[in-house]
């Protein structure tokens, strides 16, 4: 189940001194935050994955390879033995799991169903994994304020959504640290009572770019689902990404 979930710039970046923030307009905050997006062709991440999904807890090791804008390849192992593999491209999502000898061959509806949202595509999933803005964020749709040493952006229709819930409309709050790095994203669908919370922490500099060391995803719906990713090593090298669904595997019931 975990494998299905898994799923900086050389230009000058605006920053402020540690412990202080500037009073910027919403458009400036969004523009500067989006400028933090790392630039690379190939990125390989060694990670640890801890998940609690459907009342099952598991810890695994993972290798995530991203070819920017083109594919995300994930290999998950336990005790050094390959357990599952996934390939995500702008066209869709494939994965197989060795223990149950099952596979998935689908589209991004899987990730949307898992996160209980309706907007995830390839670009947004890649951004989510790397701590970047993963929603369509327009300045006119958000209000901003400085709270302590953070920038807080709130969807300007939050109160309207709470008072008149509509399916697929989300209450949204985003927190950015003093360096405009995404710290927390909170979305709620008052209609279904779903809550999605994604937290990024311990940002680290790799070369000239910054990546979060930890990514924590919490989905509260009828059940609480949790996935924690710990990124331990980053390299900007191309990796081999073999992928072929083995013969004899059955479709995974998760798509039914």
Short mmCIF file of C-alpha atoms in Angstrom, two decimals:
data_model
loop_
_atom_site.label_atom_id
_atom_site.label_comp_id
_atom_site.label_asym_id
_atom_site.label_seq_id
_atom_site.Cartn_x
_atom_site.Cartn_y
_atom_site.Cartn_z
CA UNK A 1 0.00 0.00 0.00
CA UNK A 2 2.84 2.38 0.85
CA UNK A 3 4.41 2.25 -2.60
CA UNK A 4 1.17 3.46 -4.12
CA UNK A 5 1.29 6.57 -2.01
CA UNK A 6 4.78 7.53 -2.82
CA UNK A 7 4.69 8.29 -4.54
CA UNK A 8 17.23 24.75 -6.16
CA UNK A 9 17.55 27.23 -8.30
CA UNK A 10 20.81 28.77 -9.60
CA UNK A 11 19.01 32.12 -9.83
CA UNK A 12 19.01 34.58 -6.96
CA UNK A 13 16.43 33.72 -4.32
CA UNK A 14 14.80 36.27 -2.06
CA UNK A 15 15.25 35.52 1.63
CA UNK A 16 15.17 37.30 4.94
CA UNK A 17 17.38 36.98 7.98
CA UNK A 18 16.67 34.09 10.30
CA UNK A 19 14.10 34.96 12.93
CA UNK A 20 12.42 37.78 11.02
CA UNK A 21 9.99 38.19 8.16
CA UNK A 22 9.01 41.06 5.89
CA UNK A 23 5.50 42.42 5.52
CA UNK A 24 4.86 41.41 1.90
CA UNK A 25 1.69 41.44 -0.13
CA UNK A 26 0.12 38.10 -0.96
CA UNK A 27 1.33 38.18 -4.56
CA UNK A 28 4.91 38.71 -3.39
CA UNK A 29 4.76 35.82 -0.94
CA UNK A 30 3.39 33.41 -3.55
CA UNK A 31 5.87 34.56 -6.20
CA UNK A 32 8.84 34.22 -3.87
CA UNK A 33 7.70 30.85 -2.54
CA UNK A 34 7.30 29.51 -6.08
CA UNK A 35 10.80 30.75 -6.92
CA UNK A 36 12.17 28.28 -4.37
CA UNK A 37 11.24 25.37 -6.63
CA UNK A 38 14.42 23.35 -7.28
CA UNK A 39 15.74 23.04 -10.80
CA UNK A 40 17.16 19.68 -11.89
CA UNK A 41 17.01 17.14 -14.67
CA UNK A 42 17.61 14.01 -12.59
CA UNK A 43 17.11 13.58 -8.85
CA UNK A 44 17.57 10.38 -6.83
CA UNK A 45 16.43 10.25 -3.21
CA UNK A 46 17.17 7.51 -0.67
CA UNK A 47 14.40 7.43 1.89
CA UNK A 48 12.72 5.66 4.75
CA UNK A 49 8.96 5.18 4.67
CA UNK A 50 6.77 4.67 7.70
CA UNK A 51 3.06 4.29 7.14
CA UNK A 52 -0.10 3.54 9.03
CA UNK A 53 -2.80 2.74 6.47
CA UNK A 54 -6.00 0.76 7.00
CA UNK A 55 -4.89 -0.16 10.53
CA UNK A 56 -1.63 -1.63 9.22
CA UNK A 57 1.75 -0.16 10.18
CA UNK A 58 4.85 -0.81 8.12
CA UNK A 59 8.40 0.51 7.79
CA UNK A 60 10.26 0.27 4.49
CA UNK A 61 13.26 1.63 2.62
CA UNK A 62 12.64 3.46 -0.60
CA UNK A 63 14.49 4.83 -3.60
CA UNK A 64 12.73 7.65 -5.42
CA UNK A 65 13.98 8.78 -8.80
CA UNK A 66 12.53 11.87 -10.46
CA UNK A 67 13.18 12.98 -14.02
CA UNK A 68 11.79 16.47 -13.80
CA UNK A 69 8.36 16.72 -15.36
CA UNK A 70 8.60 13.31 -17.00
CA UNK A 71 8.56 10.46 -14.52
CA UNK A 72 8.72 9.39 -10.90
CA UNK A 73 10.05 5.89 -10.29
CA UNK A 74 9.89 4.33 -6.84
CA UNK A 75 11.41 1.09 -5.57
CA UNK A 76 10.52 -0.09 -2.08
CA UNK A 77 12.35 -2.79 -0.17
CA UNK A 78 12.25 -4.47 3.23
CA UNK A 79 15.25 -6.23 4.76
CA UNK A 80 17.05 -5.64 1.45
CA UNK A 81 14.42 -7.48 -0.59
CA UNK A 82 12.45 -5.67 -3.26
CA UNK A 83 8.81 -5.45 -2.18
CA UNK A 84 7.11 -3.12 -4.66
CA UNK A 85 7.76 -0.78 -7.54
CA UNK A 86 5.88 2.12 -9.13
CA UNK A 87 6.16 4.26 -12.24
CA UNK A 88 4.34 7.58 -12.50
CA UNK A 89 4.30 9.70 -15.65
CA UNK A 90 2.06 12.55 -16.83
CA UNK A 91 0.00 9.85 -18.59
CA UNK A 92 -0.76 7.75 -15.54
CA UNK A 93 0.34 5.46 -12.76
CA UNK A 94 1.50 1.85 -12.66
CA UNK A 95 2.67 -0.23 -9.73
CA UNK A 96 3.05 -3.81 -8.61
CA UNK A 97 3.45 -5.44 -5.24
CA UNK A 98 5.32 -8.72 -4.91
CA UNK A 99 3.87 -10.18 -1.73
CA UNK A 100 0.29 -10.26 -2.97
CA UNK A 101 1.33 -10.53 -6.65
CA UNK A 102 -0.97 -7.68 -7.61
CA UNK A 103 -0.66 -4.62 -9.82
CA UNK A 104 -2.27 -1.26 -10.58
CA UNK A 105 -2.47 0.27 -14.05
CA UNK A 106 -4.48 3.47 -13.78
CA UNK A 107 -4.50 7.24 -13.71
CA UNK A 108 -4.28 9.98 -11.11
CA UNK A 109 -7.73 9.21 -9.77
CA UNK A 110 -5.94 6.79 -7.44
CA UNK A 111 -3.92 9.57 -5.77
CA UNK A 112 -6.96 11.85 -5.64
CA UNK A 113 -8.98 9.10 -3.99
CA UNK A 114 -6.20 8.41 -1.53
CA UNK A 115 -5.74 12.07 -0.58
CA UNK A 116 -9.51 12.75 -0.78
CA UNK A 117 -9.04 15.65 -3.19
CA UNK A 118 -9.78 16.30 -6.87
CA UNK A 119 -6.80 18.22 -8.25
CA UNK A 120 -3.73 15.98 -8.18
CA UNK A 121 -1.93 15.49 -11.50
CA UNK A 122 1.70 14.66 -12.29
CA UNK A 123 3.09 18.14 -11.66
CA UNK A 124 1.22 18.58 -8.40
CA UNK A 125 2.32 15.15 -7.14
CA UNK A 126 5.97 15.92 -7.90
CA UNK A 127 5.64 19.26 -6.12
CA UNK A 128 3.99 17.59 -3.13
CA UNK A 129 6.86 15.12 -2.75
CA UNK A 130 9.44 17.93 -2.85
CA UNK A 131 7.75 20.43 -0.55
CA UNK A 132 6.55 22.82 -3.22
CA UNK A 133 3.15 24.47 -3.71
CA UNK A 134 0.90 21.72 -5.04
CA UNK A 135 -2.34 23.64 -5.62
CA UNK A 136 -3.33 26.32 -8.11
CA UNK A 137 -2.51 29.33 -5.97
CA UNK A 138 -3.54 32.74 -7.30
CA UNK A 139 -2.92 35.86 -5.24
CA UNK A 140 -6.47 37.13 -5.81
CA UNK A 141 -7.86 34.01 -4.11
CA UNK A 142 -5.82 34.26 -0.89
CA UNK A 143 -5.32 36.54 2.07
CA UNK A 144 -1.97 36.71 3.87
CA UNK A 145 -0.58 37.75 7.21
CA UNK A 146 2.61 37.46 9.23
CA UNK A 147 2.25 35.29 12.33
CA UNK A 148 5.40 35.09 14.39
CA UNK A 149 8.14 34.17 11.95
CA UNK A 150 5.85 32.64 9.37
CA UNK A 151 3.81 33.75 6.40
CA UNK A 152 0.25 32.43 6.56
CA UNK A 153 -1.95 32.27 3.48
CA UNK A 154 -5.67 31.60 3.84
CA UNK A 155 -8.13 30.94 1.05
CA UNK A 156 -10.38 34.00 0.92
CA UNK A 157 -13.53 31.85 0.67
CA UNK A 158 -12.77 29.80 3.79
CA UNK A 159 -15.69 31.17 5.83
CA UNK A 160 -18.09 30.81 2.91
CA UNK A 161 -17.03 27.17 2.47
CA UNK A 162 -17.53 26.44 6.18
CA UNK A 163 -21.00 27.98 6.16
CA UNK A 164 -22.09 26.49 2.85
CA UNK A 165 -20.08 23.29 2.22
CA UNK A 166 -19.90 22.06 -1.36
CA UNK A 167 -18.33 18.88 -2.59
CA UNK A 168 -14.82 19.46 -3.92
CA UNK A 169 -14.47 22.90 -2.30
CA UNK A 170 -11.71 23.10 0.28
CA UNK A 171 -11.00 25.21 3.33
CA UNK A 172 -7.26 25.94 2.92
CA UNK A 173 -4.42 27.33 5.05
CA UNK A 174 -0.72 27.32 4.10
CA UNK A 175 2.23 28.22 6.35
CA UNK A 176 5.62 29.28 4.97
CA UNK A 177 8.76 29.82 7.03
CA UNK A 178 10.86 33.00 6.99
CA UNK A 179 12.69 31.70 3.91
CA UNK A 180 9.39 31.16 2.02
CA UNK A 181 9.63 27.38 2.26
CA UNK A 182 6.37 25.50 2.67
CA UNK A 183 6.03 24.36 6.27
CA UNK A 184 2.46 23.13 6.46
CA UNK A 185 -0.56 22.71 4.19
CA UNK A 186 -4.01 22.14 5.66
CA UNK A 187 -7.08 21.39 3.55
CA UNK A 188 -10.55 20.46 4.74
CA UNK A 189 -13.67 19.44 2.86
CA UNK A 190 -16.52 20.39 5.25
CA UNK A 191 -18.98 18.45 3.10
CA UNK A 192 -17.27 15.09 3.63
CA UNK A 193 -15.47 16.06 6.89
CA UNK A 194 -12.15 15.09 5.25
CA UNK A 195 -8.96 16.75 6.51
CA UNK A 196 -5.58 16.66 4.76
CA UNK A 197 -2.49 17.87 6.57
CA UNK A 198 0.98 17.83 5.00
CA UNK A 199 3.99 19.00 6.99
CA UNK A 200 7.54 19.63 5.78
CA UNK A 201 10.47 20.05 8.16
CA UNK A 202 14.26 20.10 8.53
CA UNK A 203 14.93 21.71 5.17
CA UNK A 204 18.48 20.95 4.02
CA UNK A 205 20.73 22.49 1.42
CA UNK A 206 21.92 20.11 -1.29
CA UNK A 207 24.34 21.89 -3.58
CA UNK A 208 22.63 25.21 -4.19
CA UNK A 209 19.09 23.96 -3.59
CA UNK A 210 16.86 23.12 -0.65
CA UNK A 211 14.78 20.02 0.04
CA UNK A 212 12.79 18.91 3.08
CA UNK A 213 14.23 16.06 5.09
CA UNK A 214 10.82 14.96 6.33
CA UNK A 215 7.41 14.87 4.69
CA UNK A 216 4.45 13.91 6.86
CA UNK A 217 1.08 13.26 5.24
CA UNK A 218 -2.02 12.81 7.37
CA UNK A 219 -5.47 12.12 5.91
CA UNK A 220 -8.44 12.11 8.27
CA UNK A 221 -11.62 10.68 6.80
CA UNK A 222 -13.60 7.67 7.96
CA UNK A 223 -10.19 6.36 8.95
CA UNK A 224 -6.92 8.11 9.66
CA UNK A 225 -4.18 7.33 7.15
CA UNK A 226 -0.59 8.43 7.72
CA UNK A 227 2.59 8.29 5.66
CA UNK A 228 5.94 9.69 6.87
CA UNK A 229 8.83 10.05 4.46
CA UNK A 230 12.39 10.67 5.64
CA UNK A 231 14.78 11.72 2.88
CA UNK A 232 18.32 10.70 3.75
CA UNK A 233 20.37 11.32 0.62
CA UNK A 234 20.00 13.35 -2.57
CA UNK A 235 22.00 13.03 -5.78
CA UNK A 236 21.48 14.73 -9.12
CA UNK A 237 22.31 11.63 -11.10
CA UNK A 238 20.28 9.58 -13.51
CA UNK A 239 19.17 6.21 -12.17
CA UNK A 240 18.14 3.05 -13.93
CA UNK A 241 14.36 2.72 -13.76
CA UNK A 242 13.38 -0.80 -14.87
CA UNK A 243 9.66 -1.40 -14.75
CA UNK A 244 7.51 -4.21 -16.08
CA UNK A 245 4.44 -5.69 -14.47
CA UNK A 246 5.25 -9.40 -14.01
CA UNK A 247 3.08 -11.95 -15.77
CA UNK A 248 0.54 -13.74 -13.63
CA UNK A 249 -0.14 -10.77 -11.35
CA UNK A 250 -3.76 -9.86 -10.62
CA UNK A 251 -5.35 -6.37 -10.60
CA UNK A 252 -5.17 -4.81 -7.16
CA UNK A 253 -8.52 -4.43 -5.39
CA UNK A 254 -7.61 -0.84 -4.45
CA UNK A 255 -8.86 0.31 -7.85
CA UNK A 256 -12.25 -1.34 -7.46
#
